[in-house]
Amino acid sequence: MRSPKTAFVTGGASGIGRALATALAAKGVAVTVADLVAPDLRGMEHVELDVTSAEAVASAVRAVRQRHGRLDFVFNNAGIAVGGHAEELTLDHWNRAIDVNLRGVVHGVHAAYPIMIEQGYGHIVNTASMAGLVPAPLMLPYTASKHAVVGLSMALRAEAAAHGVRVSVVCPGFIDTPLLDNANPGLPYTETGAQARDAAVMAQGRLYPVESLAADILRGVARNRALIVAPASARLAWRAARLSPSGAIRAAALAIRRVSPPPKRT
Ligand code: NAD
């Protein structure tokens, strides 16, 4: 009997990762959830790790291959929201976003890609954001890290095809997850960070349900899409930004005025 396909999902204890892990398990995929915290999910393996540790990620990815004899999907999804007006941000804000959102993805790719090359198959799916495609103000460290994840993923996809390995990048708009209530975790307070959920609702209207996004992602993965952008409003914003980059910056500047004028100087 052939062993079931496997998936390794970082940030799988909450939000998008949790919905992905649940949907994959329902399809009969053997899922390993990797997160800072233990997930309350049944029927899945889990490993508590911090994606900022290259060694921890590498050893967890290797363990999936060893246990099941195959590594089909790696979802580099763990991430944190970091935001505030640029002048309020400390270097810790910048470094933390880069460490978790970019280095976390790098560590997953670095661990999984050689294994997938050796197998001659596998699919790496990195979670970036709409903030990786359009100018997203008031969250510069986040935006910078997510643009990097988009660039990394698209370029890797071009290389990986020759090895039979697939790479996709997910760029969601605002999704209804705990991330929006927990911006700047362990970092200095900023008012914009504290109001992330309100700002998201103001920017997008209704927040997109996480289960709908997970279904969109798995459909995109099955079709081997390079870029998976959802919901439809995010695809529209992305298209508009490509048509007129300067128009997108003007729209972003207007959004700042609505969402959060700069803090007053004392
Ligand atoms: P979430 O907060 O619900 O879940 C994130 C999970 O990642 C949590 O379980 C958390 O414990 C884990 N995590 C955080 N730092 C970690 C670390 N260093 N090591 C291991 N695990 C860690 O957030 P979410 O909304 O599901 O976000 C998932 C991904 O989607 C993130 O990369 C985020 O940037 C991206 N994203 C979210 C939205 C949104 O609106 N929610 C929009 C676009 C992109």
PDB file of C-alpha atoms and ligand atoms in Angstrom:
ATOM      1  CA  MET A   1       0.000   0.000   0.000  1.00  0.00           C
ATOM      2  CA  ARG A   2       1.317   3.491  -0.843  1.00  0.00           C
ATOM      3  CA  SER A   3       1.927   5.689   2.183  1.00  0.00           C
ATOM      4  CA  PRO A   4      -0.258   8.799   2.414  1.00  0.00           C
ATOM      5  CA  LYS A   5       0.997  12.182   1.260  1.00  0.00           C
ATOM      6  CA  THR A   6       2.540  14.328   3.968  1.00  0.00           C
ATOM      7  CA  ALA A   7       2.367  18.012   4.815  1.00  0.00           C
ATOM      8  CA  PHE A   8       4.430  20.103   7.219  1.00  0.00           C
ATOM      9  CA  VAL A   9       2.593  23.278   8.269  1.00  0.00           C
ATOM     10  CA  THR A  10       4.299  26.003  10.281  1.00  0.00           C
ATOM     11  CA  GLY A  11       2.076  28.269  12.335  1.00  0.00           C
ATOM     12  CA  GLY A  12      -0.478  25.469  12.202  1.00  0.00           C
ATOM     13  CA  ALA A  13      -1.878  25.993  15.703  1.00  0.00           C
ATOM     14  CA  SER A  14      -3.969  29.024  14.740  1.00  0.00           C
ATOM     15  CA  GLY A  15      -5.660  30.919  11.937  1.00  0.00           C
ATOM     16  CA  ILE A  16      -4.682  30.140   8.345  1.00  0.00           C
ATOM     17  CA  GLY A  17      -2.237  27.362   9.239  1.00  0.00           C
ATOM     18  CA  ARG A  18      -4.806  25.648  11.435  1.00  0.00           C
ATOM     19  CA  ALA A  19      -7.449  25.823   8.700  1.00  0.00           C
ATOM     20  CA  LEU A  20      -4.952  24.454   6.174  1.00  0.00           C
ATOM     21  CA  ALA A  21      -3.897  21.611   8.473  1.00  0.00           C
ATOM     22  CA  THR A  22      -7.545  20.705   9.116  1.00  0.00           C
ATOM     23  CA  ALA A  23      -8.457  20.772   5.405  1.00  0.00           C
ATOM     24  CA  LEU A  24      -5.387  18.711   4.463  1.00  0.00           C
ATOM     25  CA  ALA A  25      -6.069  16.114   7.158  1.00  0.00           C
ATOM     26  CA  ALA A  26      -9.660  15.844   5.902  1.00  0.00           C
ATOM     27  CA  LYS A  27      -8.213  14.914   2.496  1.00  0.00           C
ATOM     28  CA  GLY A  28      -6.213  12.078   4.064  1.00  0.00           C
ATOM     29  CA  VAL A  29      -2.863  13.876   4.129  1.00  0.00           C
ATOM     30  CA  ALA A  30      -0.604  13.025   7.098  1.00  0.00           C
ATOM     31  CA  VAL A  31      -0.112  16.481   8.633  1.00  0.00           C
ATOM     32  CA  THR A  32       2.614  17.653  10.988  1.00  0.00           C
ATOM     33  CA  VAL A  33       1.882  20.985  12.632  1.00  0.00           C
ATOM     34  CA  ALA A  34       4.872  23.042  13.746  1.00  0.00           C
ATOM     35  CA  ASP A  35       4.225  25.982  16.016  1.00  0.00           C
ATOM     36  CA  LEU A  36       5.452  27.844  19.085  1.00  0.00           C
ATOM     37  CA  VAL A  37       2.482  26.351  20.914  1.00  0.00           C
ATOM     38  CA  ALA A  38       0.845  22.911  20.886  1.00  0.00           C
ATOM     39  CA  PRO A  39      -2.257  22.872  18.671  1.00  0.00           C
ATOM     40  CA  ASP A  40      -5.598  21.570  19.922  1.00  0.00           C
ATOM     41  CA  LEU A  41      -5.978  19.439  16.804  1.00  0.00           C
ATOM     42  CA  ARG A  42      -6.740  15.723  16.729  1.00  0.00           C
ATOM     43  CA  GLY A  43      -5.232  13.171  14.412  1.00  0.00           C
ATOM     44  CA  MET A  44      -2.126  15.192  13.566  1.00  0.00           C
ATOM     45  CA  GLU A  45       1.463  15.063  14.649  1.00  0.00           C
ATOM     46  CA  HIS A  46       2.877  18.234  16.079  1.00  0.00           C
ATOM     47  CA  VAL A  47       6.198  19.705  17.024  1.00  0.00           C
ATOM     48  CA  GLU A  48       6.748  22.764  19.160  1.00  0.00           C
ATOM     49  CA  LEU A  49       9.378  24.934  17.544  1.00  0.00           C
ATOM     50  CA  ASP A  50      10.322  28.485  16.705  1.00  0.00           C
ATOM     51  CA  VAL A  51      10.757  29.025  12.959  1.00  0.00           C
ATOM     52  CA  THR A  52      13.572  31.472  13.699  1.00  0.00           C
ATOM     53  CA  SER A  53      15.682  28.410  14.583  1.00  0.00           C
ATOM     54  CA  ALA A  54      17.079  26.904  11.383  1.00  0.00           C
ATOM     55  CA  GLU A  55      18.158  23.746  13.234  1.00  0.00           C
ATOM     56  CA  ALA A  56      14.736  23.163  14.775  1.00  0.00           C
ATOM     57  CA  VAL A  57      12.986  23.552  11.410  1.00  0.00           C
ATOM     58  CA  ALA A  58      15.508  21.344   9.599  1.00  0.00           C
ATOM     59  CA  SER A  59      15.256  18.564  12.146  1.00  0.00           C
ATOM     60  CA  ALA A  60      11.417  18.665  12.139  1.00  0.00           C
ATOM     61  CA  VAL A  61      11.254  18.558   8.326  1.00  0.00           C
ATOM     62  CA  ARG A  62      13.763  15.679   8.204  1.00  0.00           C
ATOM     63  CA  ALA A  63      11.694  13.811  10.799  1.00  0.00           C
ATOM     64  CA  VAL A  64       8.584  13.961   8.573  1.00  0.00           C
ATOM     65  CA  ARG A  65      10.539  12.400   5.702  1.00  0.00           C
ATOM     66  CA  GLN A  66      12.009   9.745   7.997  1.00  0.00           C
ATOM     67  CA  ARG A  67       8.682   8.826   9.601  1.00  0.00           C
ATOM     68  CA  HIS A  68       6.641   8.669   6.414  1.00  0.00           C
ATOM     69  CA  GLY A  69       9.264   8.100   3.724  1.00  0.00           C
ATOM     70  CA  ARG A  70       8.082  11.161   1.778  1.00  0.00           C
ATOM     71  CA  LEU A  71       7.712  14.926   1.996  1.00  0.00           C
ATOM     72  CA  ASP A  72       4.938  16.222  -0.248  1.00  0.00           C
ATOM     73  CA  PHE A  73       3.971  19.679   1.014  1.00  0.00           C
ATOM     74  CA  VAL A  74       5.733  22.247   3.148  1.00  0.00           C
ATOM     75  CA  PHE A  75       3.621  25.244   4.111  1.00  0.00           C
ATOM     76  CA  ASN A  76       5.907  27.977   5.430  1.00  0.00           C
ATOM     77  CA  ASN A  77       3.068  29.898   6.985  1.00  0.00           C
ATOM     78  CA  ALA A  78       4.046  31.054  10.501  1.00  0.00           C
ATOM     79  CA  GLY A  79       4.098  34.822  10.732  1.00  0.00           C
ATOM     80  CA  ILE A  80       3.456  37.833  12.924  1.00  0.00           C
ATOM     81  CA  ALA A  81       1.945  41.250  12.276  1.00  0.00           C
ATOM     82  CA  VAL A  82       4.282  44.156  12.958  1.00  0.00           C
ATOM     83  CA  GLY A  83       3.110  47.695  12.464  1.00  0.00           C
ATOM     84  CA  GLY A  84       3.051  51.334  13.402  1.00  0.00           C
ATOM     85  CA  HIS A  85       4.040  54.628  11.779  1.00  0.00           C
ATOM     86  CA  ALA A  86       7.587  54.332  10.421  1.00  0.00           C
ATOM     87  CA  GLU A  87       8.851  56.942  12.872  1.00  0.00           C
ATOM     88  CA  GLU A  88       7.534  54.937  15.845  1.00  0.00           C
ATOM     89  CA  LEU A  89       9.222  51.694  14.870  1.00  0.00           C
ATOM     90  CA  THR A  90      12.263  50.440  16.750  1.00  0.00           C
ATOM     91  CA  LEU A  91      14.919  48.220  15.233  1.00  0.00           C
ATOM     92  CA  ASP A  92      13.344  45.409  17.241  1.00  0.00           C
ATOM     93  CA  HIS A  93      10.141  45.818  15.209  1.00  0.00           C
ATOM     94  CA  TRP A  94      12.139  45.514  11.978  1.00  0.00           C
ATOM     95  CA  ASN A  95      14.321  42.650  13.121  1.00  0.00           C
ATOM     96  CA  ARG A  96      11.495  40.590  14.566  1.00  0.00           C
ATOM     97  CA  ALA A  97       9.423  40.820  11.378  1.00  0.00           C
ATOM     98  CA  ILE A  98      12.425  39.836   9.293  1.00  0.00           C
ATOM     99  CA  ASP A  99      13.380  37.006  11.658  1.00  0.00           C
ATOM    100  CA  VAL A 100       9.958  35.383  11.810  1.00  0.00           C
ATOM    101  CA  ASN A 101       8.341  36.278   8.486  1.00  0.00           C
ATOM    102  CA  LEU A 102      11.362  36.081   6.193  1.00  0.00           C
ATOM    103  CA  ARG A 103      13.981  33.958   7.961  1.00  0.00           C
ATOM    104  CA  GLY A 104      11.251  31.556   9.077  1.00  0.00           C
ATOM    105  CA  VAL A 105      10.397  30.954   5.406  1.00  0.00           C
ATOM    106  CA  VAL A 106      14.071  30.742   4.434  1.00  0.00           C
ATOM    107  CA  HIS A 107      14.573  28.066   7.087  1.00  0.00           C
ATOM    108  CA  GLY A 108      11.650  26.026   5.766  1.00  0.00           C
ATOM    109  CA  VAL A 109      12.881  26.294   2.186  1.00  0.00           C
ATOM    110  CA  HIS A 110      16.456  25.501   3.149  1.00  0.00           C
ATOM    111  CA  ALA A 111      15.306  22.400   5.013  1.00  0.00           C
ATOM    112  CA  ALA A 112      12.777  21.085   2.486  1.00  0.00           C
ATOM    113  CA  TYR A 113      14.195  21.948  -0.928  1.00  0.00           C
ATOM    114  CA  PRO A 114      17.167  19.506  -0.952  1.00  0.00           C
ATOM    115  CA  ILE A 115      14.881  16.688   0.191  1.00  0.00           C
ATOM    116  CA  MET A 116      12.364  17.508  -2.529  1.00  0.00           C
ATOM    117  CA  ILE A 117      15.102  17.715  -5.181  1.00  0.00           C
ATOM    118  CA  GLU A 118      16.307  14.285  -4.115  1.00  0.00           C
ATOM    119  CA  GLN A 119      12.759  12.908  -4.307  1.00  0.00           C
ATOM    120  CA  GLY A 120      12.111  14.624  -7.633  1.00  0.00           C
ATOM    121  CA  TYR A 121       8.821  16.007  -6.316  1.00  0.00           C
ATOM    122  CA  GLY A 122       7.321  18.173  -3.608  1.00  0.00           C
ATOM    123  CA  HIS A 123       5.494  21.485  -3.259  1.00  0.00           C
ATOM    124  CA  ILE A 124       6.654  24.415  -1.133  1.00  0.00           C
ATOM    125  CA  VAL A 125       3.872  26.886  -0.319  1.00  0.00           C
ATOM    126  CA  ASN A 126       4.941  30.123   1.323  1.00  0.00           C
ATOM    127  CA  THR A 127       2.463  32.470   2.974  1.00  0.00           C
ATOM    128  CA  ALA A 128       3.225  36.085   2.114  1.00  0.00           C
ATOM    129  CA  SER A 129       0.427  38.664   2.025  1.00  0.00           C
ATOM    130  CA  MET A 130      -1.222  41.332  -0.092  1.00  0.00           C
ATOM    131  CA  ALA A 131       1.315  43.469   1.763  1.00  0.00           C
ATOM    132  CA  GLY A 132       3.886  41.616  -0.349  1.00  0.00           C
ATOM    133  CA  LEU A 133       2.328  42.852  -3.587  1.00  0.00           C
ATOM    134  CA  VAL A 134       1.107  46.403  -2.992  1.00  0.00           C
ATOM    135  CA  PRO A 135       2.389  49.353  -0.968  1.00  0.00           C
ATOM    136  CA  ALA A 136       0.951  48.618   2.477  1.00  0.00           C
ATOM    137  CA  PRO A 137       1.679  51.552   4.792  1.00  0.00           C
ATOM    138  CA  LEU A 138       1.716  51.530   8.610  1.00  0.00           C
ATOM    139  CA  MET A 139       3.298  48.062   8.621  1.00  0.00           C
ATOM    140  CA  LEU A 140       6.650  48.574   6.937  1.00  0.00           C
ATOM    141  CA  PRO A 141       8.607  45.737   8.582  1.00  0.00           C
ATOM    142  CA  TYR A 142       5.752  43.364   7.731  1.00  0.00           C
ATOM    143  CA  THR A 143       5.494  44.724   4.174  1.00  0.00           C
ATOM    144  CA  ALA A 144       9.240  44.435   3.614  1.00  0.00           C
ATOM    145  CA  SER A 145       9.324  40.843   4.883  1.00  0.00           C
ATOM    146  CA  LYS A 146       6.334  39.829   2.753  1.00  0.00           C
ATOM    147  CA  HIS A 147       7.690  41.439  -0.445  1.00  0.00           C
ATOM    148  CA  ALA A 148      10.841  39.403   0.181  1.00  0.00           C
ATOM    149  CA  VAL A 149       8.818  36.211   0.535  1.00  0.00           C
ATOM    150  CA  VAL A 150       7.054  36.896  -2.773  1.00  0.00           C
ATOM    151  CA  GLY A 151      10.375  37.520  -4.549  1.00  0.00           C
ATOM    152  CA  LEU A 152      12.017  34.474  -3.003  1.00  0.00           C
ATOM    153  CA  SER A 153       9.095  32.240  -3.945  1.00  0.00           C
ATOM    154  CA  MET A 154       8.738  33.379  -7.563  1.00  0.00           C
ATOM    155  CA  ALA A 155      12.474  33.090  -8.223  1.00  0.00           C
ATOM    156  CA  LEU A 156      12.701  29.715  -6.506  1.00  0.00           C
ATOM    157  CA  ARG A 157       9.748  28.486  -8.560  1.00  0.00           C
ATOM    158  CA  ALA A 158      11.696  29.294 -11.730  1.00  0.00           C
ATOM    159  CA  GLU A 159      14.677  27.237 -10.500  1.00  0.00           C
ATOM    160  CA  ALA A 160      12.714  24.426  -8.893  1.00  0.00           C
ATOM    161  CA  ALA A 161      10.713  23.380 -11.958  1.00  0.00           C
ATOM    162  CA  ALA A 162      13.804  21.723 -13.448  1.00  0.00           C
ATOM    163  CA  HIS A 163      13.928  19.440 -10.377  1.00  0.00           C
ATOM    164  CA  GLY A 164      10.233  18.548 -10.440  1.00  0.00           C
ATOM    165  CA  VAL A 165       9.649  20.703  -7.358  1.00  0.00           C
ATOM    166  CA  ARG A 166       6.747  23.157  -7.201  1.00  0.00           C
ATOM    167  CA  VAL A 167       6.666  26.494  -5.406  1.00  0.00           C
ATOM    168  CA  SER A 168       3.640  28.704  -4.771  1.00  0.00           C
ATOM    169  CA  VAL A 169       3.170  31.861  -2.770  1.00  0.00           C
ATOM    170  CA  VAL A 170      -0.047  32.844  -1.036  1.00  0.00           C
ATOM    171  CA  CYS A 171      -1.032  36.511  -0.807  1.00  0.00           C
ATOM    172  CA  PRO A 172      -4.171  36.911   1.283  1.00  0.00           C
ATOM    173  CA  GLY A 173      -6.026  40.141   1.923  1.00  0.00           C
ATOM    174  CA  PHE A 174      -7.345  40.630   5.459  1.00  0.00           C
ATOM    175  CA  ILE A 175      -8.414  37.316   6.990  1.00  0.00           C
ATOM    176  CA  ASP A 176     -10.361  36.854  10.193  1.00  0.00           C
ATOM    177  CA  THR A 177      -7.697  35.330  12.449  1.00  0.00           C
ATOM    178  CA  PRO A 178      -6.177  36.110  15.881  1.00  0.00           C
ATOM    179  CA  LEU A 179      -3.208  37.755  14.102  1.00  0.00           C
ATOM    180  CA  LEU A 180      -5.228  40.967  13.818  1.00  0.00           C
ATOM    181  CA  ASP A 181      -5.606  41.132  17.619  1.00  0.00           C
ATOM    182  CA  ASN A 182      -1.986  40.407  18.357  1.00  0.00           C
ATOM    183  CA  ALA A 183       0.136  42.805  16.335  1.00  0.00           C
ATOM    184  CA  ASN A 184       3.661  43.528  17.579  1.00  0.00           C
ATOM    185  CA  PRO A 185       3.882  40.486  19.886  1.00  0.00           C
ATOM    186  CA  GLY A 186       6.520  41.092  22.562  1.00  0.00           C
ATOM    187  CA  LEU A 187       7.419  44.405  20.915  1.00  0.00           C
ATOM    188  CA  PRO A 188       6.925  48.053  21.941  1.00  0.00           C
ATOM    189  CA  TYR A 189       3.327  49.311  21.686  1.00  0.00           C
ATOM    190  CA  THR A 190       2.142  51.318  18.700  1.00  0.00           C
ATOM    191  CA  GLU A 191      -1.398  52.618  18.394  1.00  0.00           C
ATOM    192  CA  THR A 192      -1.761  51.402  14.811  1.00  0.00           C
ATOM    193  CA  GLY A 193      -0.650  47.937  15.862  1.00  0.00           C
ATOM    194  CA  ALA A 194      -3.223  47.907  18.649  1.00  0.00           C
ATOM    195  CA  GLN A 195      -5.944  48.855  16.160  1.00  0.00           C
ATOM    196  CA  ALA A 196      -5.005  46.358  13.462  1.00  0.00           C
ATOM    197  CA  ARG A 197      -8.408  44.658  13.339  1.00  0.00           C
ATOM    198  CA  ASP A 198     -10.296  47.979  13.050  1.00  0.00           C
ATOM    199  CA  ALA A 199      -7.889  49.136  10.346  1.00  0.00           C
ATOM    200  CA  ALA A 200      -8.351  45.857   8.453  1.00  0.00           C
ATOM    201  CA  VAL A 201     -12.139  46.186   8.552  1.00  0.00           C
ATOM    202  CA  MET A 202     -11.901  49.816   7.437  1.00  0.00           C
ATOM    203  CA  ALA A 203      -9.612  48.869   4.548  1.00  0.00           C
ATOM    204  CA  GLN A 204     -11.414  45.765   3.287  1.00  0.00           C
ATOM    205  CA  GLY A 205     -14.928  45.822   4.714  1.00  0.00           C
ATOM    206  CA  ARG A 206     -15.831  42.276   5.745  1.00  0.00           C
ATOM    207  CA  LEU A 207     -12.883  40.119   6.788  1.00  0.00           C
ATOM    208  CA  TYR A 208     -12.533  36.939   4.713  1.00  0.00           C
ATOM    209  CA  PRO A 209     -13.264  33.685   6.594  1.00  0.00           C
ATOM    210  CA  VAL A 210     -10.211  31.531   7.183  1.00  0.00           C
ATOM    211  CA  GLU A 211     -11.872  28.313   5.953  1.00  0.00           C
ATOM    212  CA  SER A 212     -12.668  29.963   2.600  1.00  0.00           C
ATOM    213  CA  LEU A 213      -9.042  31.026   2.267  1.00  0.00           C
ATOM    214  CA  ALA A 214      -7.789  27.515   3.098  1.00  0.00           C
ATOM    215  CA  ALA A 215     -10.045  26.117   0.342  1.00  0.00           C
ATOM    216  CA  ASP A 216      -8.728  28.764  -2.111  1.00  0.00           C
ATOM    217  CA  ILE A 217      -5.147  27.878  -1.176  1.00  0.00           C
ATOM    218  CA  LEU A 218      -5.603  24.136  -1.614  1.00  0.00           C
ATOM    219  CA  ARG A 219      -7.337  24.709  -4.972  1.00  0.00           C
ATOM    220  CA  GLY A 220      -4.427  26.915  -6.071  1.00  0.00           C
ATOM    221  CA  VAL A 221      -1.916  24.325  -4.875  1.00  0.00           C
ATOM    222  CA  ALA A 222      -3.725  21.531  -6.750  1.00  0.00           C
ATOM    223  CA  ARG A 223      -3.566  23.684  -9.906  1.00  0.00           C
ATOM    224  CA  ASN A 224       0.071  24.537  -9.190  1.00  0.00           C
ATOM    225  CA  ARG A 225      -0.552  28.292  -9.299  1.00  0.00           C
ATOM    226  CA  ALA A 226       2.517  30.512  -8.848  1.00  0.00           C
ATOM    227  CA  LEU A 227       0.589  33.136  -6.919  1.00  0.00           C
ATOM    228  CA  ILE A 228      -2.558  32.517  -4.931  1.00  0.00           C
ATOM    229  CA  VAL A 229      -4.282  35.825  -4.185  1.00  0.00           C
ATOM    230  CA  ALA A 230      -7.587  35.889  -2.281  1.00  0.00           C
ATOM    231  CA  PRO A 231     -10.235  37.116  -1.699  1.00  0.00           C
ATOM    232  CA  ALA A 232     -11.457  38.686  -4.964  1.00  0.00           C
ATOM    233  CA  SER A 233     -11.097  42.224  -3.533  1.00  0.00           C
ATOM    234  CA  ALA A 234      -7.383  41.517  -2.997  1.00  0.00           C
ATOM    235  CA  ARG A 235      -7.007  40.368  -6.620  1.00  0.00           C
ATOM    236  CA  LEU A 236      -8.660  43.607  -7.734  1.00  0.00           C
ATOM    237  CA  ALA A 237      -6.340  45.765  -5.592  1.00  0.00           C
ATOM    238  CA  TRP A 238      -3.331  43.862  -6.900  1.00  0.00           C
ATOM    239  CA  ARG A 239      -4.432  44.352 -10.518  1.00  0.00           C
ATOM    240  CA  ALA A 240      -5.006  48.084  -9.928  1.00  0.00           C
ATOM    241  CA  ALA A 241      -1.559  48.447  -8.314  1.00  0.00           C
ATOM    242  CA  ARG A 242       0.073  46.808 -11.352  1.00  0.00           C
ATOM    243  CA  LEU A 243      -1.799  49.086 -13.735  1.00  0.00           C
ATOM    244  CA  SER A 244      -0.864  52.214 -11.781  1.00  0.00           C
ATOM    245  CA  PRO A 245       1.862  51.940  -9.130  1.00  0.00           C
ATOM    246  CA  SER A 246       1.684  55.680  -8.406  1.00  0.00           C
ATOM    247  CA  GLY A 247      -2.108  55.435  -8.114  1.00  0.00           C
ATOM    248  CA  ALA A 248      -1.621  52.649  -5.571  1.00  0.00           C
ATOM    249  CA  ILE A 249       0.689  54.865  -3.500  1.00  0.00           C
ATOM    250  CA  ARG A 250      -1.865  57.706  -3.614  1.00  0.00           C
ATOM    251  CA  ALA A 251      -4.580  55.290  -2.457  1.00  0.00           C
ATOM    252  CA  ALA A 252      -2.301  54.087   0.352  1.00  0.00           C
ATOM    253  CA  ALA A 253      -1.661  57.679   1.460  1.00  0.00           C
ATOM    254  CA  LEU A 254      -5.420  58.329   1.572  1.00  0.00           C
ATOM    255  CA  ALA A 255      -5.908  55.150   3.610  1.00  0.00           C
ATOM    256  CA  ILE A 256      -3.379  56.364   6.196  1.00  0.00           C
ATOM    257  CA  ARG A 257      -5.382  59.552   6.699  1.00  0.00           C
ATOM    258  CA  ARG A 258      -8.550  57.522   7.258  1.00  0.00           C
ATOM    259  CA  VAL A 259      -7.075  54.764   9.376  1.00  0.00           C
ATOM    260  CA  SER A 260      -4.439  56.430  11.508  1.00  0.00           C
ATOM    261  CA  PRO A 261      -3.081  59.958  11.138  1.00  0.00           C
ATOM    262  CA  PRO A 262       0.561  60.256  12.295  1.00  0.00           C
ATOM    263  CA  PRO A 263       1.072  60.497  16.091  1.00  0.00           C
ATOM    264  CA  LYS A 264       1.186  64.088  17.380  1.00  0.00           C
ATOM    265  CA  ARG A 265       4.612  65.504  18.227  1.00  0.00           C
ATOM    266  CA  THR A 266       4.842  66.640  21.864  1.00  0.00           C
TER     267      THR A 266
HETATM  268  P1  NAD B   1      -2.334  33.605  13.582  1.00  0.00           P
HETATM  269  O1  NAD B   1      -1.756  34.512  14.579  1.00  0.00           O
HETATM  270  O2  NAD B   1      -3.753  33.177  13.706  1.00  0.00           O
HETATM  271  O3  NAD B   1      -1.444  32.288  13.453  1.00  0.00           O
HETATM  272  C1  NAD B   1      -0.060  32.363  13.342  1.00  0.00           C
HETATM  273  C2  NAD B   1       0.556  31.145  14.021  1.00  0.00           C
HETATM  274  O4  NAD B   1       1.964  31.230  13.838  1.00  0.00           O
HETATM  275  C3  NAD B   1       0.283  31.097  15.524  1.00  0.00           C
HETATM  276  O5  NAD B   1      -0.160  29.820  15.909  1.00  0.00           O
HETATM  277  C4  NAD B   1       1.645  31.398  16.144  1.00  0.00           C
HETATM  278  O6  NAD B   1       1.868  30.729  17.378  1.00  0.00           O
HETATM  279  C5  NAD B   1       2.583  30.891  15.060  1.00  0.00           C
HETATM  280  N1  NAD B   1       3.894  31.527  15.146  1.00  0.00           N
HETATM  281  C6  NAD B   1       4.163  32.848  15.282  1.00  0.00           C
HETATM  282  N2  NAD B   1       5.487  33.033  15.367  1.00  0.00           N
HETATM  283  C7  NAD B   1       6.054  31.814  15.283  1.00  0.00           C
HETATM  284  C8  NAD B   1       7.379  31.354  15.335  1.00  0.00           C
HETATM  285  N3  NAD B   1       8.400  32.214  15.511  1.00  0.00           N
HETATM  286  N4  NAD B   1       7.618  30.035  15.210  1.00  0.00           N
HETATM  287  C9  NAD B   1       6.590  29.150  15.074  1.00  0.00           C
HETATM  288  N5  NAD B   1       5.306  29.524  15.024  1.00  0.00           N
HETATM  289  C10 NAD B   1       5.037  30.850  15.140  1.00  0.00           C
HETATM  290  O7  NAD B   1      -2.088  34.322  12.181  1.00  0.00           O
HETATM  291  P2  NAD B   1      -2.621  34.010  10.695  1.00  0.00           P
HETATM  292  O8  NAD B   1      -3.467  35.149  10.310  1.00  0.00           O
HETATM  293  O9  NAD B   1      -3.138  32.646  10.568  1.00  0.00           O
HETATM  294  O10 NAD B   1      -1.240  34.159   9.912  1.00  0.00           O
HETATM  295  C11 NAD B   1      -0.643  33.096   9.194  1.00  0.00           C
HETATM  296  C12 NAD B   1       0.175  33.696   8.075  1.00  0.00           C
HETATM  297  O11 NAD B   1      -0.703  34.406   7.195  1.00  0.00           O
HETATM  298  C13 NAD B   1       1.215  34.703   8.533  1.00  0.00           C
HETATM  299  O12 NAD B   1       2.392  34.535   7.790  1.00  0.00           O
HETATM  300  C14 NAD B   1       0.572  36.036   8.219  1.00  0.00           C
HETATM  301  O13 NAD B   1       1.521  37.049   7.995  1.00  0.00           O
HETATM  302  C15 NAD B   1      -0.185  35.695   6.949  1.00  0.00           C
HETATM  303  N6  NAD B   1      -1.266  36.603   6.603  1.00  0.00           N
HETATM  304  C16 NAD B   1      -2.301  36.831   7.472  1.00  0.00           C
HETATM  305  C17 NAD B   1      -3.306  37.717   7.110  1.00  0.00           C
HETATM  306  C18 NAD B   1      -4.476  38.032   8.013  1.00  0.00           C
HETATM  307  O14 NAD B   1      -5.211  39.003   7.737  1.00  0.00           O
HETATM  308  N7  NAD B   1      -4.735  37.270   9.066  1.00  0.00           N
HETATM  309  C19 NAD B   1      -3.247  38.370   5.863  1.00  0.00           C
HETATM  310  C20 NAD B   1      -2.194  38.109   5.020  1.00  0.00           C
HETATM  311  C21 NAD B   1      -1.211  37.211   5.403  1.00  0.00           C
END
